[in-house]
Coordinates of N, CA and C in Angstrom, one line a residue:
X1 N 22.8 26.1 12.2 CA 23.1 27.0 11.1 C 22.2 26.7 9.9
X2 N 21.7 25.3 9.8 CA 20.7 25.0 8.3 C 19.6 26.0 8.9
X3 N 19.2 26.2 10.0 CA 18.1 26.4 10.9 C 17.6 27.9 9.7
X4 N 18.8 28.5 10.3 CA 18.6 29.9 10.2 C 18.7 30.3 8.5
X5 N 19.7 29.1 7.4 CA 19.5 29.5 5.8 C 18.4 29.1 5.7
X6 N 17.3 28.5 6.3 CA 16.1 28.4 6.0 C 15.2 29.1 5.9
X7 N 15.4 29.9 7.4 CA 14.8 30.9 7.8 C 14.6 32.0 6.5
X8 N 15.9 32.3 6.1 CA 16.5 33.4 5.7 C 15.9 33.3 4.1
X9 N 16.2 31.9 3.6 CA 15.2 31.7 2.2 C 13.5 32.0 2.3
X10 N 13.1 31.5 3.4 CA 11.8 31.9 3.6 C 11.5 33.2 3.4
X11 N 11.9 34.2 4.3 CA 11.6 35.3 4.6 C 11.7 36.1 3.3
X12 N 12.8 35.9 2.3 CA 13.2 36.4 0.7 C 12.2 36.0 -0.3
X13 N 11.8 34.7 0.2 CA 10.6 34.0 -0.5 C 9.4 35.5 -0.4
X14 N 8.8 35.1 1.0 CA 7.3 35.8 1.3 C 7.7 37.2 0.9
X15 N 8.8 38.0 0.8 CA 9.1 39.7 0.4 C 8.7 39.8 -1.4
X16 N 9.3 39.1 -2.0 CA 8.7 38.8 -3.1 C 7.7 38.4 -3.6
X17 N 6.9 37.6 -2.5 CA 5.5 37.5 -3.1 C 4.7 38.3 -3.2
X18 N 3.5 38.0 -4.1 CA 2.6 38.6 -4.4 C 1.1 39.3 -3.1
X19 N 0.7 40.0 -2.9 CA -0.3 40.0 -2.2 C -1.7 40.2 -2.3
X20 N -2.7 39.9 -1.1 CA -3.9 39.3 -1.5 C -5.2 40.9 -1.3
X21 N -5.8 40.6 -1.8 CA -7.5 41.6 -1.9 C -8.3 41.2 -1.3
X22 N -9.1 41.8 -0.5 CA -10.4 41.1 -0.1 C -11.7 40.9 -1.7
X23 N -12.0 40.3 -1.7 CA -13.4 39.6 -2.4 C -14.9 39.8 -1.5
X24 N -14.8 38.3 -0.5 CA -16.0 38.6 0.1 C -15.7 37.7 0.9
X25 N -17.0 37.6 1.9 CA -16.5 36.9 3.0 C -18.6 35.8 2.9
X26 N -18.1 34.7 3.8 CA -19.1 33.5 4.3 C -19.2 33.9 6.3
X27 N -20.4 34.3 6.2 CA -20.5 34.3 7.7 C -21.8 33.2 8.0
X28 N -21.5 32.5 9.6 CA -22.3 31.7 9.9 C -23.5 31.9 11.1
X29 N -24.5 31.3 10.7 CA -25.7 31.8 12.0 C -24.8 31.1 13.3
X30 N -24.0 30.1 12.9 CA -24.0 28.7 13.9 C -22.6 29.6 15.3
X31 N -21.6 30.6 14.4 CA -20.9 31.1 15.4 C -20.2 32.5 14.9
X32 N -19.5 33.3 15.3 CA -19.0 34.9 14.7 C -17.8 34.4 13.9
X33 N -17.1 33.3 13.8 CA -15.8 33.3 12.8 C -16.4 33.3 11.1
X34 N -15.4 33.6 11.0 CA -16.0 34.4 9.2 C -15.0 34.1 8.4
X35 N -15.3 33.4 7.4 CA -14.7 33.0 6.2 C -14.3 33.9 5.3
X36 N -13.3 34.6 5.0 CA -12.5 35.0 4.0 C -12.4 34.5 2.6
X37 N -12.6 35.3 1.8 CA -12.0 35.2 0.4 C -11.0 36.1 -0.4
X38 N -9.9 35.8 -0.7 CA -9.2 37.2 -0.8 C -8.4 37.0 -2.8
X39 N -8.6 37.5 -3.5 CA -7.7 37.3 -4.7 C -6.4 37.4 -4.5
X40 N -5.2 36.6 -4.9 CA -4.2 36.1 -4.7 C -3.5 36.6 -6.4
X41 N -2.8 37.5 -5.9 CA -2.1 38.5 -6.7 C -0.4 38.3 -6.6
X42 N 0.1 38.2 -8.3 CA 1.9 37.8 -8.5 C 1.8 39.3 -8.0
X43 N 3.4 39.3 -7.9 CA 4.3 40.6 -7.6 C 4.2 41.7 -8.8
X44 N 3.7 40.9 -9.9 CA 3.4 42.1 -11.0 C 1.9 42.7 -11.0
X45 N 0.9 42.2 -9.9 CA 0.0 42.6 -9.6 C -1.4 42.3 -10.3
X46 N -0.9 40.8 -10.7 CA -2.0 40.3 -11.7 C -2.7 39.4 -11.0
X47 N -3.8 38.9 -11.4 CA -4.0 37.4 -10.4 C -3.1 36.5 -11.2
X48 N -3.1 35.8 -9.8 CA -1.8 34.7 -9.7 C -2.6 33.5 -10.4
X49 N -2.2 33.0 -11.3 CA -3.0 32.0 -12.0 C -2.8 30.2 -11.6
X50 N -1.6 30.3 -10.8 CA -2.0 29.0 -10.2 C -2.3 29.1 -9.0
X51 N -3.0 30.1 -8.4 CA -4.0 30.2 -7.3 C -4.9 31.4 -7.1
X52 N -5.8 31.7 -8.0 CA -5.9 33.1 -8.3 C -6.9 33.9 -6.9
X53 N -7.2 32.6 -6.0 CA -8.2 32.7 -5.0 C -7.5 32.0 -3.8
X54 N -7.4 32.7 -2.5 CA -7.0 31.9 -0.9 C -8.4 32.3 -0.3
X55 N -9.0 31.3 0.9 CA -9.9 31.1 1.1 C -9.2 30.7 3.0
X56 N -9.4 31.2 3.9 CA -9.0 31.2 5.7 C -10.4 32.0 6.4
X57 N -10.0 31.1 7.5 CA -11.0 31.6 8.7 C -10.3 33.2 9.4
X58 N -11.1 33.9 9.6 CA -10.8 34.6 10.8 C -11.5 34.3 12.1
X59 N -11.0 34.0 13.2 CA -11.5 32.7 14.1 C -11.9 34.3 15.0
X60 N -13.0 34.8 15.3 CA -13.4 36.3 15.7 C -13.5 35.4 17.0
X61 N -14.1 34.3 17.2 CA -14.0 33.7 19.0 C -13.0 33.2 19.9
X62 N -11.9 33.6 18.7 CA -10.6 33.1 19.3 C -10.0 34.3 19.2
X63 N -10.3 35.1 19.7 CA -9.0 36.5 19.2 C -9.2 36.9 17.9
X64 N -9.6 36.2 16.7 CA -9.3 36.5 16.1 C -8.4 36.7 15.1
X65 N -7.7 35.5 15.4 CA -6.5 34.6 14.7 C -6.9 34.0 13.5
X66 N -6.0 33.8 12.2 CA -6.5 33.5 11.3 C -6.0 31.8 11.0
X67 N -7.1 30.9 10.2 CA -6.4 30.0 10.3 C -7.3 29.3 8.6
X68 N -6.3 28.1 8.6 CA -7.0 27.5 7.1 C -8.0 26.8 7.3
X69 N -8.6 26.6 6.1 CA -9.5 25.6 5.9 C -9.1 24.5 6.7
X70 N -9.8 23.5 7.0 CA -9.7 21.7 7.3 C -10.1 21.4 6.0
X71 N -9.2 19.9 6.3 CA -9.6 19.0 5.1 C -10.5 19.4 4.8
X72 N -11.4 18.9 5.3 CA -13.4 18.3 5.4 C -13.8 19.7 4.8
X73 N -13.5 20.8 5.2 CA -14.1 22.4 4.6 C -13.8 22.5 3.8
X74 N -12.7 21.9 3.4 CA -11.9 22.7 1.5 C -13.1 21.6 0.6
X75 N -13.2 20.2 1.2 CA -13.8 19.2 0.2 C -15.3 18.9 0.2
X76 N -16.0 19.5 1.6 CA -17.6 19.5 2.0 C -18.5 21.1 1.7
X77 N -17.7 21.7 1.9 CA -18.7 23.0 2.6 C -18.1 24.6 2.4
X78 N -17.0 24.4 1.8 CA -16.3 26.0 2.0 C -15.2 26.2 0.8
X79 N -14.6 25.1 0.0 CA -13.9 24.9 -0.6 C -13.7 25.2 -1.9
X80 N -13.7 25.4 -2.9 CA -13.5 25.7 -4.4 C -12.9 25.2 -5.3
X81 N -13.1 25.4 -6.5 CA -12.1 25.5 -7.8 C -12.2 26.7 -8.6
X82 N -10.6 27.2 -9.1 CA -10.9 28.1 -9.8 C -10.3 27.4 -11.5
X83 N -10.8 28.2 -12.2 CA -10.3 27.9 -13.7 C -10.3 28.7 -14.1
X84 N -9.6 29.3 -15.7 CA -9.4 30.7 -15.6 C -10.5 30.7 -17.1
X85 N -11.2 32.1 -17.3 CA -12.6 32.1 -17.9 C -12.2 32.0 -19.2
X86 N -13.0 31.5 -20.3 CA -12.8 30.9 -21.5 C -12.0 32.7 -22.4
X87 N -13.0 33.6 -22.0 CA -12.5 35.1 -22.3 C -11.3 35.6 -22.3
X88 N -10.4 34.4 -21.2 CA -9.0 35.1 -20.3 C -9.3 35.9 -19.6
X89 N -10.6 36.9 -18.8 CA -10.6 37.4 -18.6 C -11.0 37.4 -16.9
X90 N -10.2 36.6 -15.7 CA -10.5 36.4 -14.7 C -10.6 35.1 -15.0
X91 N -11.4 34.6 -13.6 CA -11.0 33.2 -13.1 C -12.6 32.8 -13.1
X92 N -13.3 31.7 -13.3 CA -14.3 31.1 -12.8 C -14.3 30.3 -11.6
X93 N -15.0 30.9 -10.7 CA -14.8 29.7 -9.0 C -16.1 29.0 -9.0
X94 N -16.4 27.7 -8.7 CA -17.1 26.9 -7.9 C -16.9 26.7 -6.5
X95 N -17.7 27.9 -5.9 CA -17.8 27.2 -4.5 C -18.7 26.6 -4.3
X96 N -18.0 25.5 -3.6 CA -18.7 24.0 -2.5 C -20.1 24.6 -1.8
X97 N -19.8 25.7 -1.3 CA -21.5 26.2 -0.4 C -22.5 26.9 -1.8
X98 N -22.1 27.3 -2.8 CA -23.2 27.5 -3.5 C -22.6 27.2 -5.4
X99 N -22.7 25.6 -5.2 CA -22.1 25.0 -6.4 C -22.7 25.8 -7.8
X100 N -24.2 25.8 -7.6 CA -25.1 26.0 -9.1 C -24.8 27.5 -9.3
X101 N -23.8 28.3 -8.1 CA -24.2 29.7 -8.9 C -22.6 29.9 -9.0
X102 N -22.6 30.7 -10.2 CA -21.2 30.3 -11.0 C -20.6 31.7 -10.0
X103 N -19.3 32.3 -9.9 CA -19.2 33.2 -9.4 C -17.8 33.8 -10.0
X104 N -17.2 34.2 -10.9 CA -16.2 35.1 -11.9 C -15.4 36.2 -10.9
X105 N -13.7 36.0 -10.8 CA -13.1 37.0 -10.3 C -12.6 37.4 -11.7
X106 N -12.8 39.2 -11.4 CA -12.4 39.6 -12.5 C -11.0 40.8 -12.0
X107 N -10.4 41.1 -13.0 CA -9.3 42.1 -12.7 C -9.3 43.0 -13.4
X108 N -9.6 44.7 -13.1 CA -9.0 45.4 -14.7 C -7.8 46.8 -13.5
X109 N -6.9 46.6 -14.3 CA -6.3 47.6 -13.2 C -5.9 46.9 -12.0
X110 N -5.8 48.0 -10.7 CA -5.6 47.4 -9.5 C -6.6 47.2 -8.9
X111 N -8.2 47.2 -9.9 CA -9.2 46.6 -8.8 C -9.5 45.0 -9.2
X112 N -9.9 44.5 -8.4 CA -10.0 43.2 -8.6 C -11.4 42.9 -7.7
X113 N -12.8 41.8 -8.1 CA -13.6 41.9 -7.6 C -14.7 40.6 -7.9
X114 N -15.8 40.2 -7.3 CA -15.6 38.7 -7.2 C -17.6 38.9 -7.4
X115 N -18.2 38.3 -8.9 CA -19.1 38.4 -9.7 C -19.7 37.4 -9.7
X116 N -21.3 38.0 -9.3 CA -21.9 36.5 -9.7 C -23.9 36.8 -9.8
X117 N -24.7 36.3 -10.2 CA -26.3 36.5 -10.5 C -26.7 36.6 -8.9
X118 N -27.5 37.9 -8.4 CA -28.3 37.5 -7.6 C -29.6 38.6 -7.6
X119 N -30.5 38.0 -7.3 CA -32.0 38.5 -7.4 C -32.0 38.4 -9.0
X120 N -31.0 37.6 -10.2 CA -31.2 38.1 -11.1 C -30.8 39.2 -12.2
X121 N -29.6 39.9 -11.3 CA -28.8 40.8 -11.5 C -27.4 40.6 -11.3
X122 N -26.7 41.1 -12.4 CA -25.1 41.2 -12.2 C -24.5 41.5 -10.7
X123 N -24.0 40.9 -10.0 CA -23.7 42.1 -8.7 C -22.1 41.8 -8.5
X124 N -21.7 42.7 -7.9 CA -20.2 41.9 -7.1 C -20.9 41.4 -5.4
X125 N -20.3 40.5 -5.5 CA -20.0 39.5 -4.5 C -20.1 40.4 -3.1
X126 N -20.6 40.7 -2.2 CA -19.8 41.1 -0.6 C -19.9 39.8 0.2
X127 N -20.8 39.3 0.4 CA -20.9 38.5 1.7 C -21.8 37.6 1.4
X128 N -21.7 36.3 2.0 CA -22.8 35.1 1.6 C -23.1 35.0 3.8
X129 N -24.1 34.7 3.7 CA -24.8 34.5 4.9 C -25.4 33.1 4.7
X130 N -25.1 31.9 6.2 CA -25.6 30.6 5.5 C -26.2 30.4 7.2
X131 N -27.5 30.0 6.9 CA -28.3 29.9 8.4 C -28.6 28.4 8.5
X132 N -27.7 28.0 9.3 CA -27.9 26.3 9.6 C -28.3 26.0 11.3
X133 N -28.6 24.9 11.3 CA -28.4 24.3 12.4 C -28.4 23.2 12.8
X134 N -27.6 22.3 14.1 CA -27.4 21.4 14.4 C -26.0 22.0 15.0
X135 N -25.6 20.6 15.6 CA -23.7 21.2 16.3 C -23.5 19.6 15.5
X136 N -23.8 19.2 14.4 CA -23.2 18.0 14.0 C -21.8 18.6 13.2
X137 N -21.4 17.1 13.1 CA -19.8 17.8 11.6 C -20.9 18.4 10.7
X138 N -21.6 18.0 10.1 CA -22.1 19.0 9.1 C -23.4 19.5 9.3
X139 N -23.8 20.6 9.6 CA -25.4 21.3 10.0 C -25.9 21.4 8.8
X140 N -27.4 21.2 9.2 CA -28.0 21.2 7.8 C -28.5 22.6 7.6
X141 N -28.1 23.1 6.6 CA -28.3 24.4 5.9 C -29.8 24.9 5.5
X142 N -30.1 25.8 6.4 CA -31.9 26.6 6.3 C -31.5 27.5 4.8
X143 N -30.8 28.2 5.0 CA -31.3 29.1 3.7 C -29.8 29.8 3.9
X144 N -29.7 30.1 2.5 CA -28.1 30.8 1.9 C -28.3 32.4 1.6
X145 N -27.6 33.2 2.1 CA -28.3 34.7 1.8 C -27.6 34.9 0.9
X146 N -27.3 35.8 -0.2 CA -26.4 36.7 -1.0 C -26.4 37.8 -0.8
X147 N -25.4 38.6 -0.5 CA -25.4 40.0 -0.4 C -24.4 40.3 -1.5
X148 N -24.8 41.7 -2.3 CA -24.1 42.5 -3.3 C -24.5 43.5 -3.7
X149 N -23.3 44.1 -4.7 CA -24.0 45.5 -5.1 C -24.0 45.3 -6.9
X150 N -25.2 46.0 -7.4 CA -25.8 46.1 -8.7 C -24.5 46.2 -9.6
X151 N -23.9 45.6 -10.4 CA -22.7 46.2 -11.0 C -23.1 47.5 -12.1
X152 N -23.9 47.6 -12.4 CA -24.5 48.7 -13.9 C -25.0 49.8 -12.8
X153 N -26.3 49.4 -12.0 CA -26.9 50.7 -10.9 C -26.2 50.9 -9.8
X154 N -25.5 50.3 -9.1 CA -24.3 50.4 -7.6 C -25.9 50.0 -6.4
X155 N -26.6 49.8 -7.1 CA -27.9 49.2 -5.5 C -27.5 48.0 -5.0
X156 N -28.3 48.0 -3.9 CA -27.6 47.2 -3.3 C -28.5 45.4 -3.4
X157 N -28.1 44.6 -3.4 CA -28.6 43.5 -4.3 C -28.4 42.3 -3.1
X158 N -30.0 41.8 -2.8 CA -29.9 40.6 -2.1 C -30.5 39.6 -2.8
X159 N -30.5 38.1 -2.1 CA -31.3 37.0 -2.6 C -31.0 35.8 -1.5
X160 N -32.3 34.9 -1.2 CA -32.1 34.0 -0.3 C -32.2 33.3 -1.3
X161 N -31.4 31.8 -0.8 CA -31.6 30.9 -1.5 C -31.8 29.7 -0.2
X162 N -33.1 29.0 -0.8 CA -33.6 27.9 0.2 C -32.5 26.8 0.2
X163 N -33.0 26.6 1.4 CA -31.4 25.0 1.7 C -31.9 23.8 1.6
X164 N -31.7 22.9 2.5 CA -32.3 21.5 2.7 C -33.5 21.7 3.2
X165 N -34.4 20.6 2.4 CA -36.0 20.3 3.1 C -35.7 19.5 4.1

């Protein structure tokens, strides 16, 4: 009987929660599962400020089942901080795979969308591309792509960034 008031709190829990946006995603040369970034939105449709960012695999060689970070990912290679921006206006993230470039989710409305410099230009965020190799726990990283679009022109806006020598 506890079994099932648990159940029952859970389920009233997750209907009330808030839901999430796609941002952008991390794909790898090394296999087809693809890293997710999604903005994490209260029920009043704002970002959620004590988590304003969820970050999960979509495992594409597994079916396609989605699963969390590992330790070792959230703390080595895939993992973040957010803080929210001095403006109030969105969150500032440090991701672990490209620490030096700052990267701002911002909200106006019901769009929400994930900002950061590439080629030198304002862009939103689509997709980071990271070409490593080895099958060790950690491959060493050839070069980081950025893909996005111009925020001011809508073009479409790339940039490599070199990895390990």
């Amino acid at each position: 009987m506890k079994f099932c008031s648990v159940c029952i709190i859970v389920l009233a829990a997750a209907s009330v929660a808030g839901e999430t946006r796609p941002l952008f995603v991390i794909e790898r040369s090394l296999n087809r599962n693809v890293l997710h970034y999604e903005a994490n939105l209260e029920p009043n449709g704002l970002l959620d400020p004590k988590g304003p960012v969820v970050a999960f695999w979509v495992m594409v060689e597994n079916g396609g089942m989605r699963e969390d970070l590992t330790f070792l990912e959230n703390a080595k290679a895939y993992g973040f901080k957010a803080e929210r921006a001095a403006d109030g206006k969105g969150f500032h993230l440090r991701l672990k795979a490209i620490e030096n470039r700052p990267v701002v989710v911002r909200q106006e409305g019901e769009a929400v969308w994930a900002e950061t410099a590439i080629g030198g230009r304002l862009c939103t965020l689509e997709r980071i591309f990271i070409t490593s190799e080895g099958k060790k726990l950690i491959p060493k990283v050839l070069s980081i792509d950025l893909y996005g679009t111009d925020r001011k022109t809508g073009e479409p806006c790339r940039e490599t960034i070199p990895g390990e020598q």
